[in-house]
mmCIF file of C-alpha atoms in Angstrom:
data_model
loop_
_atom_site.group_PDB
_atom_site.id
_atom_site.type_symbol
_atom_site.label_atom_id
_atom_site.label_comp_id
_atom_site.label_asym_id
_atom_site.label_seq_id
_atom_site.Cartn_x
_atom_site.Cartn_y
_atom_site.Cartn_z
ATOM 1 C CA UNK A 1 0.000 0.000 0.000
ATOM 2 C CA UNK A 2 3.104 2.466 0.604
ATOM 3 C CA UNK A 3 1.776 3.832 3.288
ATOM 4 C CA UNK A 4 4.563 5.979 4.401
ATOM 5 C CA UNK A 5 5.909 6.946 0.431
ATOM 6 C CA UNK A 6 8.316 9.711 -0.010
ATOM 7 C CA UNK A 7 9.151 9.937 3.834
ATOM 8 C CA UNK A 8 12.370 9.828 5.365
ATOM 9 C CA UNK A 9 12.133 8.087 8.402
ATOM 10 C CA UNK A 10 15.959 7.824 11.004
ATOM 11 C CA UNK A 11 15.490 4.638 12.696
ATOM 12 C CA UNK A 12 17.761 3.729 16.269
ATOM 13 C CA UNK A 13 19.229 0.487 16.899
ATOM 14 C CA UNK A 14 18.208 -0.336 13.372
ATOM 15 C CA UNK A 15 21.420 -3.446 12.783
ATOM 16 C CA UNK A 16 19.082 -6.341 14.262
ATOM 17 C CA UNK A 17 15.118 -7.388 16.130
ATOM 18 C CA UNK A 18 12.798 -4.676 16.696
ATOM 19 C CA UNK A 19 15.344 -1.856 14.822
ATOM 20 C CA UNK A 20 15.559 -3.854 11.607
ATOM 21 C CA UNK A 21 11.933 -5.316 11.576
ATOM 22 C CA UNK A 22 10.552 -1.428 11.703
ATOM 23 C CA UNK A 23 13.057 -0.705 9.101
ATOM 24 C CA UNK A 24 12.133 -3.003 6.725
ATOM 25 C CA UNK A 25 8.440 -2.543 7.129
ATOM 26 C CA UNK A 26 8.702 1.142 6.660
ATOM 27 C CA UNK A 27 10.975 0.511 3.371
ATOM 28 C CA UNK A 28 8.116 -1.719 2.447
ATOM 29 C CA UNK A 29 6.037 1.156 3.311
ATOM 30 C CA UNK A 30 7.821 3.098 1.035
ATOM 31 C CA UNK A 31 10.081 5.091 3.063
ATOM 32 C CA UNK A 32 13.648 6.004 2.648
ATOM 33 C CA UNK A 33 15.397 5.224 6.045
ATOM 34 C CA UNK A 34 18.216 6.507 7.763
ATOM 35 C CA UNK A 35 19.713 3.515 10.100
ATOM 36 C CA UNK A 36 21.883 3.754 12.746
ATOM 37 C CA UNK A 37 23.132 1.495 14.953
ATOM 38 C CA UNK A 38 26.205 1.339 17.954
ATOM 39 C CA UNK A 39 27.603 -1.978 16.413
ATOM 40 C CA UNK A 40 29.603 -2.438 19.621
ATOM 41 C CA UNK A 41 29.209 -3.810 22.898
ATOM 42 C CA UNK A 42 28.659 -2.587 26.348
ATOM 43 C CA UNK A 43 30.753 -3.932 29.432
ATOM 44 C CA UNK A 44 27.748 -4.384 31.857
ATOM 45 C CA UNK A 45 25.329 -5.821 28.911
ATOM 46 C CA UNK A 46 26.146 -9.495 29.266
ATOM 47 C CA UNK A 47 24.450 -10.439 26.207
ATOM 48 C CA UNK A 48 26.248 -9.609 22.779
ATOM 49 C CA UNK A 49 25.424 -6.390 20.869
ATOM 50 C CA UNK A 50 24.729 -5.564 17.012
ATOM 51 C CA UNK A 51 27.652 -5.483 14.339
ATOM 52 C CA UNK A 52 28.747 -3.699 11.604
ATOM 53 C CA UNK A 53 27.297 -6.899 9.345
ATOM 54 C CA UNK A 54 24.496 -6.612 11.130
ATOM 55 C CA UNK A 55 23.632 -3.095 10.280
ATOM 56 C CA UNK A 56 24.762 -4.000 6.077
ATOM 57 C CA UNK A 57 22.387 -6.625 6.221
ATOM 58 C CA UNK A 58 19.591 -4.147 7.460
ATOM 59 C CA UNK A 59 20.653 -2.106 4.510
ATOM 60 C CA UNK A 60 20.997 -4.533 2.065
ATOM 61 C CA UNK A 61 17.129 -5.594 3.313
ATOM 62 C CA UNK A 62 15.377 -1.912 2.580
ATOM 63 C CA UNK A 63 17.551 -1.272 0.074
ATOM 64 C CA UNK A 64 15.632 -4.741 -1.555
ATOM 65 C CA UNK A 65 12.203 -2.716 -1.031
ATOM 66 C CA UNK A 66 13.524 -0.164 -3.566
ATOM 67 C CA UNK A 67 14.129 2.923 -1.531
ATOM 68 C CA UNK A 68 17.198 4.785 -0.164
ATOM 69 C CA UNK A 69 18.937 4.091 3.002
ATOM 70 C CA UNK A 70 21.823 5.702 4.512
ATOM 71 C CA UNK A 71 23.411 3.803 7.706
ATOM 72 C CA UNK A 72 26.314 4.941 10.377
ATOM 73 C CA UNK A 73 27.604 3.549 13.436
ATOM 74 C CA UNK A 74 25.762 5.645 16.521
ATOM 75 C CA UNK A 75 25.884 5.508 19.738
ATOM 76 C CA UNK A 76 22.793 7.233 21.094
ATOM 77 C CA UNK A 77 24.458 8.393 24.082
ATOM 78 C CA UNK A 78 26.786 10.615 21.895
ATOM 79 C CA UNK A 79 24.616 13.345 21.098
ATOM 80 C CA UNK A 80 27.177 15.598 18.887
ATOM 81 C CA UNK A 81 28.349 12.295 16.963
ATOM 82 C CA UNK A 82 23.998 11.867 16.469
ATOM 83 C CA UNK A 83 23.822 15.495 15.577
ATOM 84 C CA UNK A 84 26.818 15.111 12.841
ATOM 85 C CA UNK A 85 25.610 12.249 11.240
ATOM 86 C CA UNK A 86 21.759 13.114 11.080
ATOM 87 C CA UNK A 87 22.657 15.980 9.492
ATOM 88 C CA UNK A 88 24.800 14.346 7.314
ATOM 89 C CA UNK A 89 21.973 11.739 6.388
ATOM 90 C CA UNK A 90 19.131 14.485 5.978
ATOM 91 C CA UNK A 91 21.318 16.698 3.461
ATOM 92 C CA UNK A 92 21.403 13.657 1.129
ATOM 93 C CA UNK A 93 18.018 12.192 1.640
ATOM 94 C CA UNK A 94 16.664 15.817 1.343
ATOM 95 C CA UNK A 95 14.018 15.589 4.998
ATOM 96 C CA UNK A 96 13.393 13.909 7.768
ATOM 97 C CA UNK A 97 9.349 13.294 8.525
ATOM 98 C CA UNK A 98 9.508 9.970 11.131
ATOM 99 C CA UNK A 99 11.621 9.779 14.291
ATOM 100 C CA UNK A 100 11.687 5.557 15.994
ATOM 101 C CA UNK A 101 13.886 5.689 19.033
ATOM 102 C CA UNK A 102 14.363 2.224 19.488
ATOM 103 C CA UNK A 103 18.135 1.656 20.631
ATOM 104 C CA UNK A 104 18.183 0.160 23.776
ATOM 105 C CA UNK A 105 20.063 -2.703 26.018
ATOM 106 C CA UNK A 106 18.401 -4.409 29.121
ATOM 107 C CA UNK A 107 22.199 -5.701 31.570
ATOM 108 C CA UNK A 108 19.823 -7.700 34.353
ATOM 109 C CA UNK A 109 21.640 -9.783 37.079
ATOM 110 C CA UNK A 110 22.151 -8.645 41.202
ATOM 111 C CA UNK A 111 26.045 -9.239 40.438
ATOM 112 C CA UNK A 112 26.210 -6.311 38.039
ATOM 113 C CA UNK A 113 28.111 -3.103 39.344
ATOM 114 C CA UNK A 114 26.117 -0.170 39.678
ATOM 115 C CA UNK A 115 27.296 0.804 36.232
ATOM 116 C CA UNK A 116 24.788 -1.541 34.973
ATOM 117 C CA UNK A 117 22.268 0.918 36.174
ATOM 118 C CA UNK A 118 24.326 4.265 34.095
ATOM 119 C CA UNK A 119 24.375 1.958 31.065
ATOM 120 C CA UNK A 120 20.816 0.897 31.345
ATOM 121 C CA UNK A 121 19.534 4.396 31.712
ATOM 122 C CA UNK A 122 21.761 6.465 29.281
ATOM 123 C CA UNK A 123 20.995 3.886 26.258
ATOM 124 C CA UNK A 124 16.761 3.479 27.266
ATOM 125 C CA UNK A 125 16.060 7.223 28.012
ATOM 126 C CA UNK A 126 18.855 9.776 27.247
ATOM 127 C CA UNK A 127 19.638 7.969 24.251
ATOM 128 C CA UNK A 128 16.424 8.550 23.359
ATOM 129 C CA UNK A 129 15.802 12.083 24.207
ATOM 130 C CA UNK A 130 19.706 12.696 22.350
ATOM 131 C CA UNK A 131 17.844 10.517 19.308
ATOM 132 C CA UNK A 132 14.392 13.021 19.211
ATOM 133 C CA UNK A 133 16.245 16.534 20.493
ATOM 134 C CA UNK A 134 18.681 16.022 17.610
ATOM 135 C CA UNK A 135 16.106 15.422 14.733
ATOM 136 C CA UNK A 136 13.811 18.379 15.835
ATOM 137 C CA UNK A 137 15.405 20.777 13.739
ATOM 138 C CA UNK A 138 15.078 18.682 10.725
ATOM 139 C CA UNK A 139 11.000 17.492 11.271
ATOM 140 C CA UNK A 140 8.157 20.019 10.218
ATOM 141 C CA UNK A 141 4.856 19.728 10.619
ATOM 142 C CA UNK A 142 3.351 16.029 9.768
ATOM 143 C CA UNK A 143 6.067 14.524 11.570
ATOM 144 C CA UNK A 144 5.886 11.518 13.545
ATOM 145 C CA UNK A 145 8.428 10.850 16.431
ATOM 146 C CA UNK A 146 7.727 6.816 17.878
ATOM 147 C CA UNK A 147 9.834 6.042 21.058
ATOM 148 C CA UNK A 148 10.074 2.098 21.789
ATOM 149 C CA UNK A 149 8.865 1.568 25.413
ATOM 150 C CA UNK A 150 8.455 -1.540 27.494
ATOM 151 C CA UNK A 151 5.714 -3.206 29.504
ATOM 152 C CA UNK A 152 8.551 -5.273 31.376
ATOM 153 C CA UNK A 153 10.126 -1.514 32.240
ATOM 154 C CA UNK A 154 6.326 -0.606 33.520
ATOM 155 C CA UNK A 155 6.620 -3.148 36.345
ATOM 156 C CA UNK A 156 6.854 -1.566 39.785
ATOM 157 C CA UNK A 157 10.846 -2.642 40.817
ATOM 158 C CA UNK A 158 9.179 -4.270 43.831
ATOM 159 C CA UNK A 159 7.381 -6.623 41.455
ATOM 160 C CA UNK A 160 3.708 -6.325 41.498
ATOM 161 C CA UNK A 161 1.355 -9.624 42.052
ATOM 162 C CA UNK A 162 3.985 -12.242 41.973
ATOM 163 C CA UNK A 163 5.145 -10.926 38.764
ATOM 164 C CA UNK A 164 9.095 -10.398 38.960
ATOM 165 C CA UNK A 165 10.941 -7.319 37.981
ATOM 166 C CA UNK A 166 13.802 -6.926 36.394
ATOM 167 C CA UNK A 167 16.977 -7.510 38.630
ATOM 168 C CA UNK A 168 19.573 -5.949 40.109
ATOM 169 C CA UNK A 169 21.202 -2.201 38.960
ATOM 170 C CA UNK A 170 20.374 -2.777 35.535
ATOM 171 C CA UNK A 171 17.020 -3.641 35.758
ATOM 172 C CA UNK A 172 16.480 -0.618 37.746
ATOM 173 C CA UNK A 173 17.912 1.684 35.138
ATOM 174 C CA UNK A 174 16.331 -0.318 32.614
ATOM 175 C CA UNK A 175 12.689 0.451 34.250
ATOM 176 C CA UNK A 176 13.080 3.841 35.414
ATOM 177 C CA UNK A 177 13.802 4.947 31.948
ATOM 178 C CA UNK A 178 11.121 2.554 30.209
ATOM 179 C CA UNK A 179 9.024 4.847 32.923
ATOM 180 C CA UNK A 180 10.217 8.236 32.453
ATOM 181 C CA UNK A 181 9.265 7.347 28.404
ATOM 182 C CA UNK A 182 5.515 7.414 29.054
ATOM 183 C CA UNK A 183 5.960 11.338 30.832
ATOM 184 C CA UNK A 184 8.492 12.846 28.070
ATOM 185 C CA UNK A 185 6.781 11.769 25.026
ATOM 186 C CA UNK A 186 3.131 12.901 26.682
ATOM 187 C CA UNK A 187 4.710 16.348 27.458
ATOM 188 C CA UNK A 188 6.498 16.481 24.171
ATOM 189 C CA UNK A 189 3.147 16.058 22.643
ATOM 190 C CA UNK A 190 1.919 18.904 24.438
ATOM 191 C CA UNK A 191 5.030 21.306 23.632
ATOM 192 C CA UNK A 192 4.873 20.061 19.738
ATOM 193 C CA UNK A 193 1.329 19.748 19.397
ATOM 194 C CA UNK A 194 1.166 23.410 17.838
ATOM 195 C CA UNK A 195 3.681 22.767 14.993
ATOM 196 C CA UNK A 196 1.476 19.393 14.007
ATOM 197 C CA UNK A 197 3.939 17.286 15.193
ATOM 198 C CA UNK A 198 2.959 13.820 16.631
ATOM 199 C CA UNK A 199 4.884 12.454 19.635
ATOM 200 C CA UNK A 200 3.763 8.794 20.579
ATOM 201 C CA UNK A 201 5.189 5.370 22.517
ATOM 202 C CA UNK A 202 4.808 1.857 22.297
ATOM 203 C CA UNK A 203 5.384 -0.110 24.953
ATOM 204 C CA UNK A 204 5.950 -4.052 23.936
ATOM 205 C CA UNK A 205 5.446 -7.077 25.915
ATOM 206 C CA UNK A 206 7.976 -9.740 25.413
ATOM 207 C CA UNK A 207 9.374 -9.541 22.301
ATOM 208 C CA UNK A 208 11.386 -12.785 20.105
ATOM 209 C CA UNK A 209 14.773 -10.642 20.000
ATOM 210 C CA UNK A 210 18.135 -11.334 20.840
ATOM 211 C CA UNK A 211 17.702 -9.154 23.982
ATOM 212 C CA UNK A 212 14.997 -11.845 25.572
ATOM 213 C CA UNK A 213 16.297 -14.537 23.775
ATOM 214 C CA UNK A 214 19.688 -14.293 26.049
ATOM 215 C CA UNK A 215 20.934 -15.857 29.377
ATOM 216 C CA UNK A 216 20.474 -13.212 31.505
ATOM 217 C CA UNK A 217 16.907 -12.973 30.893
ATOM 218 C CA UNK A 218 16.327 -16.484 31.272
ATOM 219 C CA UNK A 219 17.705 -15.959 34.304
ATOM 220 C CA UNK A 220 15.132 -13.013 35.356
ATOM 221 C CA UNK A 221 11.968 -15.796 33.845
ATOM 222 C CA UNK A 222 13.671 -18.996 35.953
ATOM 223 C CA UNK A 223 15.370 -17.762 39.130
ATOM 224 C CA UNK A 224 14.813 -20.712 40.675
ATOM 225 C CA UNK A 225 17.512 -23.044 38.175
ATOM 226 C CA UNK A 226 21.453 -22.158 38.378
ATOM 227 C CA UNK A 227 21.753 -22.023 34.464
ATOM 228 C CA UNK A 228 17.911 -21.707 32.829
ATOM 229 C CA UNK A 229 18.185 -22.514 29.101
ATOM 230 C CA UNK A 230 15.695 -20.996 26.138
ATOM 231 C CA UNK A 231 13.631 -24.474 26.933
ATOM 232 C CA UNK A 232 13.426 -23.544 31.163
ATOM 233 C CA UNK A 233 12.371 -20.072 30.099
ATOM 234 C CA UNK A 234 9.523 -20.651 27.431
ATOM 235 C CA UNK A 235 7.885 -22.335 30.248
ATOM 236 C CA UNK A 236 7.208 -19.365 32.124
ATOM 237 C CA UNK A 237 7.043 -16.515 29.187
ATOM 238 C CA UNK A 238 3.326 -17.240 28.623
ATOM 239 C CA UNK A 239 3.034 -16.153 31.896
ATOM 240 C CA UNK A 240 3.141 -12.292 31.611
ATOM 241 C CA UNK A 241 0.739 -12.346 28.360
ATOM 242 C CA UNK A 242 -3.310 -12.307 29.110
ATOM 243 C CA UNK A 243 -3.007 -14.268 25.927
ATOM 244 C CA UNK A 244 -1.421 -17.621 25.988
ATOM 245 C CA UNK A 245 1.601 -16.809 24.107
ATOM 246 C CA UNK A 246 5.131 -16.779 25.073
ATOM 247 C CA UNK A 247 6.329 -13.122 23.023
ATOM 248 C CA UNK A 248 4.843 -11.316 20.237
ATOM 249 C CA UNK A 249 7.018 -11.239 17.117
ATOM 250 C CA UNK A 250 9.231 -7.864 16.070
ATOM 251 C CA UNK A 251 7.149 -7.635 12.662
ATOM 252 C CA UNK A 252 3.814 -7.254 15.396
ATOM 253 C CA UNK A 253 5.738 -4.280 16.315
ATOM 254 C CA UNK A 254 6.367 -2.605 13.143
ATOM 255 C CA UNK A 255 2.519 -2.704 12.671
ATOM 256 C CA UNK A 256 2.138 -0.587 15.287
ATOM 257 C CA UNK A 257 5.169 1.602 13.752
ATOM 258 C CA UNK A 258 3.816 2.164 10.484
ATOM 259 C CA UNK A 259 0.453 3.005 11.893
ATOM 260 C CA UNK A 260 1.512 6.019 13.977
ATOM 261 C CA UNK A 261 4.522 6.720 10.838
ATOM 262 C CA UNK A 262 1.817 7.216 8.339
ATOM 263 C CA UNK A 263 -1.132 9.909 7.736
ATOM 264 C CA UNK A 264 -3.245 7.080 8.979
ATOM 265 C CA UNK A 265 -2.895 8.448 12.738
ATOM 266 C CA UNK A 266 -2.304 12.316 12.079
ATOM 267 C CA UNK A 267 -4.610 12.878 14.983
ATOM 268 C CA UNK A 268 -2.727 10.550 17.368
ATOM 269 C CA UNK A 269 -0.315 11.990 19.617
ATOM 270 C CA UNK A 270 0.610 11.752 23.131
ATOM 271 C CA UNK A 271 -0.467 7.882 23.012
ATOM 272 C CA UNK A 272 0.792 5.042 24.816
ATOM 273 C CA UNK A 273 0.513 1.843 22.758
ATOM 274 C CA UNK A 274 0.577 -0.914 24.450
ATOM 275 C CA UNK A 275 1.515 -4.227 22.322
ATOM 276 C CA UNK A 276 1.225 -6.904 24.350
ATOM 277 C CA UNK A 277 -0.939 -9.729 24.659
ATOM 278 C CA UNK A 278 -3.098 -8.415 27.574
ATOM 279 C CA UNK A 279 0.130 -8.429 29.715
ATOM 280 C CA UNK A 280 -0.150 -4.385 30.985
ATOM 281 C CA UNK A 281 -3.475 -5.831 32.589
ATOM 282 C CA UNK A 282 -2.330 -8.889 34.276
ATOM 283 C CA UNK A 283 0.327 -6.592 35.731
ATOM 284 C CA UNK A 284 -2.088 -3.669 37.028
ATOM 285 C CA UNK A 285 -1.543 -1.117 34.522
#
């Protein structure tokens, strides 16, 4: 349908899961994309990070869809290098109309230093705020700006009927920013609201990336075994869903993407989307 045609759309975390399925869809769509990607990894994040392949295969993928895409190696939490290289990628795509701040890392375990916490937090919410202040002065109005959320990260830290939270300092930083997502993009609504700019989240249940899909958060689903493997885990996944389903898929996210990309929602703003399986109500929300 081409939904989103002759946008340009800058797309965080883009080299692999959630990053690449909304890129692809939105190429689909019919929009250029701009993907970037940190292609390194982070001491405290015990799982292993996107690479440089990674992020070519992302671009070799929209690039199949027939549109333009321009890639770099970002890290969110650099907000001059993010400044540079949007720029960079707007002068030779010609505009930037769609904003998905999607980077993020989840380090969980009680052994982690408080680092864990720093790393958690400056990927999940400053990157994010360093990822939507930077494109501001390119977007007019139509523009969409999408941050990725999480229902896991909406879990009080105390847990909240007998559903675990995510542990130790990582987990913490992990949830407050997941939290502090829902309040900036509602004010940013507000303060953009005027210029016809939409500013919306989506907050995911689990999701079949490499991020759940990792020790460490088999771990967090089975802390009663020493080393929980992908089998241990998928026993108790279906547990956070209303529906009986262990994670939605990336490409269920991307739905939600293109939705609130295209002129199909111009009237939505200041929305939080939740995508997943009924589990925001078994957890109170």
């Amino acid at each position: 349908m081409r939904r989103v045609a002759g946008k340009v759309v800058l797309v965080t975390g883009a080299a692999r899961g959630q990053g690449r399925s909304h890129a692809v869809r939105l190429a689909e769509e019919g929009a250029d994309v701009i993907a970037f990607d940190v292609c390194a990894d982070i001491g405290t994040n015990e799982y292993p990070l996107a690479t440089e392949a990674d992020l070519a295969d992302t671009a070799r993928l929209v690039e199949k869809a027939g549109v333009r895409v321009v890639t770099a190696q970002v890290d969110v939490r650099d907000r001059a290098r993010l400044e540079a290289r949007l720029s960079d990628a707007v002068a030779r795509l010609g505009r930037l109309d769609v904003v998905v701040a999607n980077a993020g890392i989840c380090p969980l375990g009680r052994h982690l230093p408080s680092q864990a916490f720093v790393d958690a937090f400056d990927v999940d919410f400053v990157g994010v705020v360093n990822t939507v202040h930077a494109a501001l002065p390119h977007l007019k109005a139509g523009a969409s700006v999408v941050a990725i959320g999480s229902v896991a990260g909406l879990v009080p830290q105390t847990g909240f009927n007998g559903q675990q939270a995510l542990q130790g300092p990582g987990g913490d930083g992990y949830g407050l920013a997941k939290k502090m997502i829902q309040s900036y993009t509602s004010s940013l609504a507000l303060t953009l609201g005027p210029d016809s700019i939409r500013v919306n989240a989506i907050h995911p249940t689990n999701c079949n990336t490499d991020m759940l899909q990792s020790p460490p958060m088999y771990k967090t689903f089975r802390p009663d075994l020493e080393n929980p493997t992908a089998e241990d885990a998928a026993v108790t996944f279906p547990f956070m869903q209303a529906m009986p389903i262990p994670w939605v898929e990336p490409e269920d996210i991307s739905h939600a993407v293109v939705y609130l990309a295209s002129d199909e929602s111009r009237y939505v703003t200041g929305q939080q989307l939740r995508v997943d399986a009924g589990a925001g109500m078994r957890i109170g929300l």
